[in-house]
Coordinates of C-alpha atoms in Angstrom, one line a residue:
M19 CA -0.1 0.2 -0.1
D20 CA 1.3 3.1 -1.0
K21 CA 1.4 6.4 1.1
K22 CA -1.9 7.9 -0.9
Q23 CA -3.7 4.7 0.1
K24 CA -2.5 4.8 3.7
L25 CA -3.7 8.5 3.9
I26 CA -7.1 7.7 2.7
A27 CA -7.5 4.8 4.8
G28 CA -6.6 7.1 7.8
I29 CA -9.0 9.5 6.7
V30 CA -11.8 7.2 6.4
I31 CA -11.2 5.4 9.9
A32 CA -11.3 9.2 11.7
A33 CA -14.7 9.8 10.0
I34 CA -15.9 6.7 11.1
V35 CA -14.8 6.9 14.8
A36 CA -16.2 10.6 14.7
G37 CA -19.5 9.4 13.5
G38 CA -19.9 6.7 15.8
A39 CA -19.2 9.2 18.9
Y40 CA -21.8 11.8 17.7
W41 CA -24.2 8.8 17.4
L42 CA -23.6 7.7 20.9
F43 CA -23.3 11.1 22.8
G44 CA -23.9 13.8 20.3
S45 CA -27.6 13.4 20.1
S46 CA -28.2 12.9 24.0
K47 CA -29.2 15.8 26.3
K48 CA -28.2 16.4 30.0
K49 CA -30.5 17.7 32.5
N50 CA -30.4 18.6 36.4
V51 CA -32.6 16.5 38.4
V52 CA -33.2 17.7 42.1
T53 CA -34.4 15.4 44.9
F54 CA -35.6 16.7 48.3
A55 CA -35.1 14.2 51.3
T56 CA -37.7 14.8 53.9
T57 CA -38.2 13.7 57.7
Q58 CA -40.9 13.9 60.3
V59 CA -40.9 16.1 63.4
Q60 CA -41.0 13.6 66.0
K61 CA -40.2 13.1 69.9
G62 CA -36.3 11.5 70.5
D63 CA -33.5 11.9 72.9
I64 CA -31.0 14.8 72.8
S65 CA -27.8 13.7 74.3
S66 CA -24.1 14.7 74.4
S67 CA -21.5 12.9 76.5
I68 CA -17.7 13.2 77.2
T69 CA -15.5 10.3 77.9
A70 CA -13.3 9.2 80.7
T71 CA -11.5 6.4 82.3
G72 CA -11.6 5.7 86.0
N73 CA -11.3 2.7 88.7
I74 CA -14.1 1.1 90.7
E75 CA -14.0 1.3 94.4
P76 CA -16.2 0.6 97.4
V77 CA -18.0 3.6 98.7
T78 CA -16.8 3.2 102.2
E79 CA -13.5 1.4 102.5
V80 CA -11.5 1.1 105.8
E81 CA -8.0 -0.2 106.3
V82 CA -7.7 -1.9 109.8
G83 CA -4.5 -1.6 111.3
T84 CA -2.7 -1.8 114.8
Q85 CA -0.9 0.9 116.9
V86 CA 1.3 -1.4 118.8
S87 CA 4.3 -3.5 117.7
G88 CA 4.1 -7.5 118.1
I89 CA 3.6 -10.8 116.7
I90 CA 0.3 -11.7 115.0
D91 CA -0.8 -14.6 117.3
R92 CA -4.3 -15.4 115.6
I93 CA -6.3 -14.5 112.4
Y94 CA -10.0 -15.3 112.4
V95 CA -11.0 -13.9 109.0
D96 CA -9.8 -14.3 105.3
Y97 CA -10.4 -12.5 101.9
N98 CA -14.2 -12.1 101.2
S99 CA -15.2 -12.9 104.7
V100 CA -18.4 -11.1 106.0
V101 CA -17.8 -9.2 109.2
T102 CA -19.9 -7.2 111.5
K103 CA -19.0 -4.1 113.4
G104 CA -16.9 -5.1 116.6
Q105 CA -16.3 -8.6 115.5
L106 CA -13.1 -10.2 116.4
I107 CA -10.8 -10.7 113.4
A108 CA -7.5 -10.9 114.6
E109 CA -5.2 -11.0 118.0
M110 CA -1.8 -10.4 118.4
D111 CA 0.7 -11.8 121.1
K112 CA -0.4 -10.3 124.7
I113 CA 2.5 -11.6 126.8
P114 CA 4.9 -8.7 126.3
L115 CA 1.9 -6.3 126.5
Q116 CA 0.5 -7.9 129.9
N117 CA 4.1 -7.8 131.0
A118 CA 4.4 -4.0 130.3
L119 CA 0.9 -3.6 131.6
E120 CA 2.0 -5.2 135.1
S121 CA 5.2 -3.2 135.4
A122 CA 3.4 -0.1 134.6
K123 CA 0.9 -1.1 137.6
G124 CA 3.7 -1.7 139.7
S125 CA 5.3 1.7 139.2
Y126 CA 1.8 3.3 139.6
D127 CA 1.0 1.6 142.8
G128 CA 4.5 2.7 144.2
A129 CA 3.7 6.4 143.1
Q130 CA 0.6 6.2 144.9
A131 CA 2.0 4.8 148.2
E132 CA 4.7 7.8 147.9
F133 CA 2.1 10.5 147.1
N134 CA -0.2 9.1 150.1
Y135 CA 2.9 9.4 152.6
Q136 CA 4.0 12.8 151.4
E137 CA 0.4 14.1 151.4
R138 CA -0.2 13.2 154.9
R139 CA 3.4 14.4 156.2
Y140 CA 2.8 17.7 154.5
K141 CA -0.7 18.2 156.0
R142 CA 0.8 17.5 159.4
N143 CA 3.7 19.7 159.0
Q144 CA 1.4 22.7 157.7
Q145 CA -0.4 22.7 160.7
L146 CA 2.8 22.8 162.8
H147 CA 4.2 25.5 160.7
E148 CA 1.0 27.5 161.1
K149 CA 1.8 27.3 164.8
G150 CA 5.4 28.2 164.6
L151 CA 6.6 24.9 165.7
I152 CA 8.8 24.0 162.8
S153 CA 10.8 26.1 160.7
D154 CA 10.1 27.7 157.2
T155 CA 13.0 25.6 155.5
E156 CA 11.3 22.3 157.1
Y157 CA 7.9 23.4 155.7
E158 CA 9.2 24.2 152.3
E159 CA 11.2 20.5 152.1
N160 CA 7.9 19.1 153.0
L161 CA 5.9 21.0 150.2
Y162 CA 8.6 20.2 147.9
N163 CA 8.6 16.3 148.5
Y164 CA 4.7 16.4 148.4
Q165 CA 4.6 18.1 144.9
R166 CA 7.0 15.8 143.5
A167 CA 5.0 12.8 144.7
K168 CA 2.1 14.3 143.0
S169 CA 3.7 14.7 139.9
S170 CA 5.3 11.2 140.0
L171 CA 1.8 9.8 140.7
E172 CA 0.4 11.6 137.6
T173 CA 3.1 10.4 135.3
S174 CA 2.9 6.5 136.3
R175 CA -1.0 6.7 136.1
A176 CA -0.4 7.7 132.3
A177 CA 1.9 5.2 131.6
Y178 CA -0.4 2.7 133.3
N179 CA -3.4 3.8 131.1
N180 CA -1.1 3.7 128.1
A181 CA -0.2 0.2 128.9
Q182 CA -3.8 -0.9 129.3
R183 CA -4.7 0.7 126.0
D184 CA -1.8 -1.0 124.3
L185 CA -3.1 -4.3 125.7
S186 CA -6.5 -3.7 124.4
Y187 CA -4.9 -3.1 120.9
A188 CA -4.0 -6.6 120.9
I189 CA -7.6 -7.5 120.2
I190 CA -8.3 -6.4 116.6
T191 CA -12.0 -6.0 115.6
S192 CA -13.8 -5.0 112.5
P193 CA -14.9 -1.1 112.8
I194 CA -17.6 -1.6 110.1
D195 CA -20.0 -3.8 108.8
G196 CA -18.7 -5.2 105.5
V197 CA -16.6 -7.6 103.6
V198 CA -12.6 -8.3 103.9
T199 CA -11.3 -7.3 100.4
S200 CA -7.7 -7.4 101.6
R201 CA -5.6 -9.3 104.0
D202 CA -2.1 -8.2 104.3
V203 CA -0.6 -10.2 107.2
E204 CA -0.2 -13.9 108.3
E205 CA -0.1 -15.6 111.6
G206 CA 3.2 -15.4 113.1
Q207 CA 4.0 -12.3 111.3
T208 CA 5.9 -9.4 113.2
V209 CA 4.3 -6.1 112.7
A210 CA 6.2 -2.9 113.7
S211 CA 4.3 0.4 114.3
G212 CA 6.4 3.2 114.1
F213 CA 5.6 6.4 112.0
E214 CA 3.0 4.7 110.1
T215 CA 0.4 2.2 111.1
P216 CA 0.7 -0.9 109.3
T217 CA -2.3 -2.2 107.5
L218 CA -3.5 -5.6 108.3
F219 CA -7.0 -5.9 106.6
T220 CA -9.0 -3.6 104.2
I221 CA -12.8 -3.8 104.9
A222 CA -15.5 -2.6 102.1
A223 CA -18.7 -1.3 103.8
D224 CA -21.3 -2.5 101.2
L225 CA -20.2 -3.9 97.5
T226 CA -23.9 -3.5 96.2
K227 CA -23.1 0.1 96.2
M228 CA -19.9 1.0 94.3
Q229 CA -18.5 4.3 93.0
V230 CA -16.2 5.0 89.9
V231 CA -13.3 7.7 90.6
A232 CA -12.9 8.8 86.8
D233 CA -10.2 11.2 85.6
V234 CA -11.7 14.1 83.6
D235 CA -9.7 16.1 81.3
E236 CA -9.5 19.9 82.1
A237 CA -11.3 20.6 78.8
D238 CA -14.1 18.8 79.7
I239 CA -14.8 19.4 83.4
G240 CA -16.8 22.6 82.7
G241 CA -19.6 20.7 81.5
V242 CA -19.8 18.1 84.3
Q243 CA -22.3 18.8 87.0
N244 CA -23.7 16.7 90.0
G245 CA -26.6 14.7 89.1
Q246 CA -25.8 14.1 85.5
R247 CA -26.2 10.6 84.2
V248 CA -23.5 8.3 83.6
T249 CA -23.0 5.0 81.6
F250 CA -19.8 3.0 81.8
T251 CA -18.5 -0.5 80.7
V252 CA -15.8 -2.6 82.2
D253 CA -13.6 -5.3 80.4
A254 CA -14.7 -8.1 82.5
Y255 CA -18.2 -7.7 81.0
P256 CA -17.9 -6.1 77.7
Q257 CA -21.6 -6.7 76.8
D258 CA -23.0 -5.0 80.1
V259 CA -23.6 -1.1 80.1
F260 CA -23.7 -0.1 83.9
E261 CA -25.6 3.1 85.0
G262 CA -24.3 5.7 87.6
V263 CA -24.9 9.3 88.6
V264 CA -22.0 12.1 89.1
S265 CA -22.2 12.5 93.2
Q266 CA -18.9 14.6 93.6
I267 CA -16.4 16.7 91.7
R268 CA -13.2 17.0 93.6
L269 CA -11.6 20.5 93.2
G270 CA -8.2 19.2 93.4
S271 CA -6.4 18.4 90.2
S272 CA -4.0 15.9 89.3
K273 CA -1.3 16.1 86.7
S274 CA 0.8 13.2 84.9
S275 CA 3.5 13.8 82.7
S276 CA 5.1 11.7 80.0
T277 CA 8.2 12.2 77.8
S278 CA 7.8 11.1 74.3
A279 CA 10.8 9.8 72.1
S280 CA 11.5 13.5 71.1
T281 CA 12.1 14.2 74.9
T282 CA 9.1 16.6 74.7
S283 CA 7.4 16.7 78.1
E284 CA 3.7 16.9 78.1
T285 CA 1.5 17.7 81.3
V286 CA -2.1 16.8 81.4
V287 CA -4.4 18.3 84.0
T288 CA -7.4 16.1 85.0
Y289 CA -10.1 16.3 87.7
E290 CA -11.6 13.3 89.8
V291 CA -15.3 12.9 89.2
V292 CA -16.9 10.6 91.7
I293 CA -19.8 8.3 89.9
T294 CA -22.2 6.3 92.3
A295 CA -23.4 3.2 91.0
D296 CA -25.7 0.2 92.1
N297 CA -24.0 -3.1 92.1
P298 CA -27.0 -5.7 93.1
D299 CA -25.5 -8.6 91.2
L300 CA -22.0 -7.9 92.5
K301 CA -20.5 -7.8 89.0
L302 CA -18.6 -4.6 89.7
K303 CA -15.4 -5.5 91.7
P304 CA -13.0 -3.2 93.3
R305 CA -10.2 -1.8 91.2
L306 CA -11.8 -2.9 87.8
T307 CA -11.0 -0.1 84.9
A308 CA -14.2 1.6 83.8
N309 CA -14.8 3.4 80.3
V310 CA -17.0 6.3 81.2
N311 CA -19.5 8.5 79.2
I312 CA -20.7 11.4 81.3
Y313 CA -23.9 12.8 79.5
T314 CA -23.5 16.8 79.7
V315 CA -26.7 16.9 77.7
D316 CA -29.4 14.7 78.3
K317 CA -33.0 14.9 77.4
K318 CA -35.6 12.3 76.7
G319 CA -38.6 12.3 74.8
V320 CA -38.1 15.8 73.4
L321 CA -39.5 17.2 69.8
C322 CA -36.4 17.2 67.8
V323 CA -35.3 17.6 64.0
P324 CA -31.9 16.9 62.4
N325 CA -29.5 20.0 62.3
K326 CA -29.3 19.7 58.4
A327 CA -32.9 20.7 58.4
L328 CA -32.2 23.8 60.0
R329 CA -29.4 24.8 57.7
F330 CA -31.8 23.9 54.5
Y331 CA -33.0 26.9 52.3
P332 CA -34.6 26.8 49.1
E333 CA -32.7 28.8 46.4
E334 CA -31.5 28.3 42.9
P335 CA -30.7 26.1 41.3
L336 CA -33.1 23.9 43.6
L337 CA -36.1 25.4 42.6
G338 CA -38.0 24.3 39.5
S339 CA -40.1 26.5 37.4
E340 CA -43.4 26.1 39.0
D341 CA -41.8 26.3 42.7
V342 CA -43.0 29.1 45.0
V343 CA -41.0 30.2 48.1
N344 CA -42.8 31.5 51.0
D345 CA -40.1 32.7 53.5
C346 CA -40.9 34.3 57.2
E347 CA -38.9 36.2 59.7
G348 CA -37.0 34.3 62.4
E349 CA -33.3 33.0 63.3
H350 CA -34.2 29.5 63.1
K351 CA -36.7 27.9 60.4
V352 CA -37.7 24.6 58.9
W353 CA -39.4 24.2 55.5
T354 CA -42.5 22.0 54.2
Y355 CA -42.8 21.5 50.5
E356 CA -46.2 20.8 49.3
N357 CA -48.0 21.4 45.7
H358 CA -44.8 23.0 44.6
V359 CA -44.6 25.4 47.6
F360 CA -41.9 25.7 50.1
Q361 CA -43.4 27.2 53.3
A362 CA -41.2 28.4 56.0
H363 CA -42.0 27.8 59.7
P364 CA -40.0 29.9 62.5
V365 CA -39.1 27.8 65.3
N366 CA -37.5 28.1 68.8
V367 CA -34.7 25.6 69.4
G368 CA -33.2 24.4 72.6
L369 CA -30.3 21.8 73.1
T370 CA -28.5 20.1 70.5
N371 CA -26.1 17.1 70.3
G372 CA -24.5 18.2 67.0
I373 CA -26.9 15.8 65.0
N374 CA -30.2 16.6 66.3
T375 CA -31.5 19.9 67.8
E376 CA -34.8 20.3 70.4
I377 CA -37.6 22.1 68.9
L378 CA -39.5 24.0 71.9
S379 CA -42.2 25.5 69.6
G380 CA -43.3 26.5 66.2
I381 CA -43.9 23.2 64.4
D382 CA -46.1 20.3 65.4
E383 CA -45.1 16.6 65.8
G384 CA -45.6 14.5 62.8
T385 CA -45.1 17.5 60.3
V386 CA -43.1 16.4 57.4
I387 CA -40.2 18.8 56.7
V388 CA -37.3 19.1 54.2
S389 CA -34.0 17.8 55.4
E390 CA -31.7 18.4 52.4
A391 CA -31.9 18.5 48.6
E392 CA -29.7 16.4 46.2
M393 CA -29.0 17.5 42.5
E394 CA -28.2 14.7 40.1
M395 CA -27.2 15.1 36.5
Q396 CA -28.9 12.7 34.3
M397 CA -28.7 11.9 30.5
S398 CA -31.8 11.8 28.5
E399 CA -32.6 8.9 26.0
M400 CA -30.8 8.6 22.8
T401 CA -32.4 10.7 19.7
A402 CA -31.5 7.7 17.3
P403 CA -34.5 6.0 15.5
Q404 CA -36.1 3.2 17.3
G405 CA -34.4 0.0 15.7
E406 CA -31.7 1.8 14.4
R407 CA -28.5 0.8 15.8
S408 CA -24.8 2.0 15.4
P409 CA -22.8 -0.1 13.2
F410 CA -20.1 0.3 16.0
M411 CA -22.2 -0.9 19.0
P412 CA -22.1 -4.8 19.5
G413 CA -25.3 -6.7 19.1
P414 CA -27.4 -8.3 21.7
P415 CA -25.4 -11.2 23.3
D416 CA -27.5 -13.9 22.2
R417 CA -28.4 -12.6 18.6
N418 CA -26.6 -15.3 16.8
K419 CA -27.6 -18.0 19.1
K420 CA -31.2 -17.0 18.5
K421 CA -30.5 -17.2 14.6
N422 CA -29.0 -20.7 14.8
E423 CA -32.2 -21.8 16.8
K424 CA -34.4 -20.7 14.2
K425 CA -32.6 -22.4 11.5

């Protein structure tokens, strides 16, 4: 094939391609189709929450210790033991304490005898001194001995009382009704009472009433108030959602710092929020970690609409040729659409959670309003004559098969 023939063939192919493209696309028309999504004004829940983490603790928990040093002689309770107030739970070795008490008693008795002697002598010499039968020096010496005996008696009496008290501390009883959640000693163990009282047991008052102490970030603490509803979960029961109420916001803040790989120190300030919760089935155990949702906005069964309905406004190019817009005054409004008429309804709004907004007045429950509009580009049908098909379009997939079946 020479160059002239190749040129002619190229022109023919280009013409065929251009003709097919025109047949496919040139005769079609595009048009805009606007559809309106609607929703009913109905009652629902408006809620917004902040998240935090915390630990589950008993509402009342007492650490039982001892104020004297010695050996633990007997232990009468264990983990999970139910105890009552005043119940004996442990005893210390009493022999050293009894010996100390007897020694103190002996010193006290001696001091009492000395005081009685000096008191009688002083009173007798006081009468003699008044009559001038003894000198001032002798009288003053008797007064001095009497006062020293009195002071010694008071000191020995205090030591004796302390020894009695120490012996009573050897009997360890429960200060409250509750359950033993911790036992930190064993029989035969020596405990030393110095600057800090050693803890022997921890007793929780009532495990059917628990509390969550949650750390709330400083950015969220402003929205937390007493009485707000709380839900939380624990890893031990991931399918269960527990309910609680904010009972206390502790004013003291806590700081935790961490150093990143780039050695930049970041300080986070949090506040402790105490949440009380019922625990009738005892699923909530002390020290479990709780993932908390505190509802700072929480209204149930209020009239509400989607926020996007409050943002909708009918304007070009949403309007059709027959549409009419009846606007009104008002900061907030919703729209109804019926018989090509957009009618505005001014409303008063309340709380919002970012998705839905409470409607205080202005429109009735059940009213259908426009929530949003969508514009779609659609292509009209081809203008090619019916039955005419482009020679470049493939035929129906079963066309040849049907011809063969007829033969």
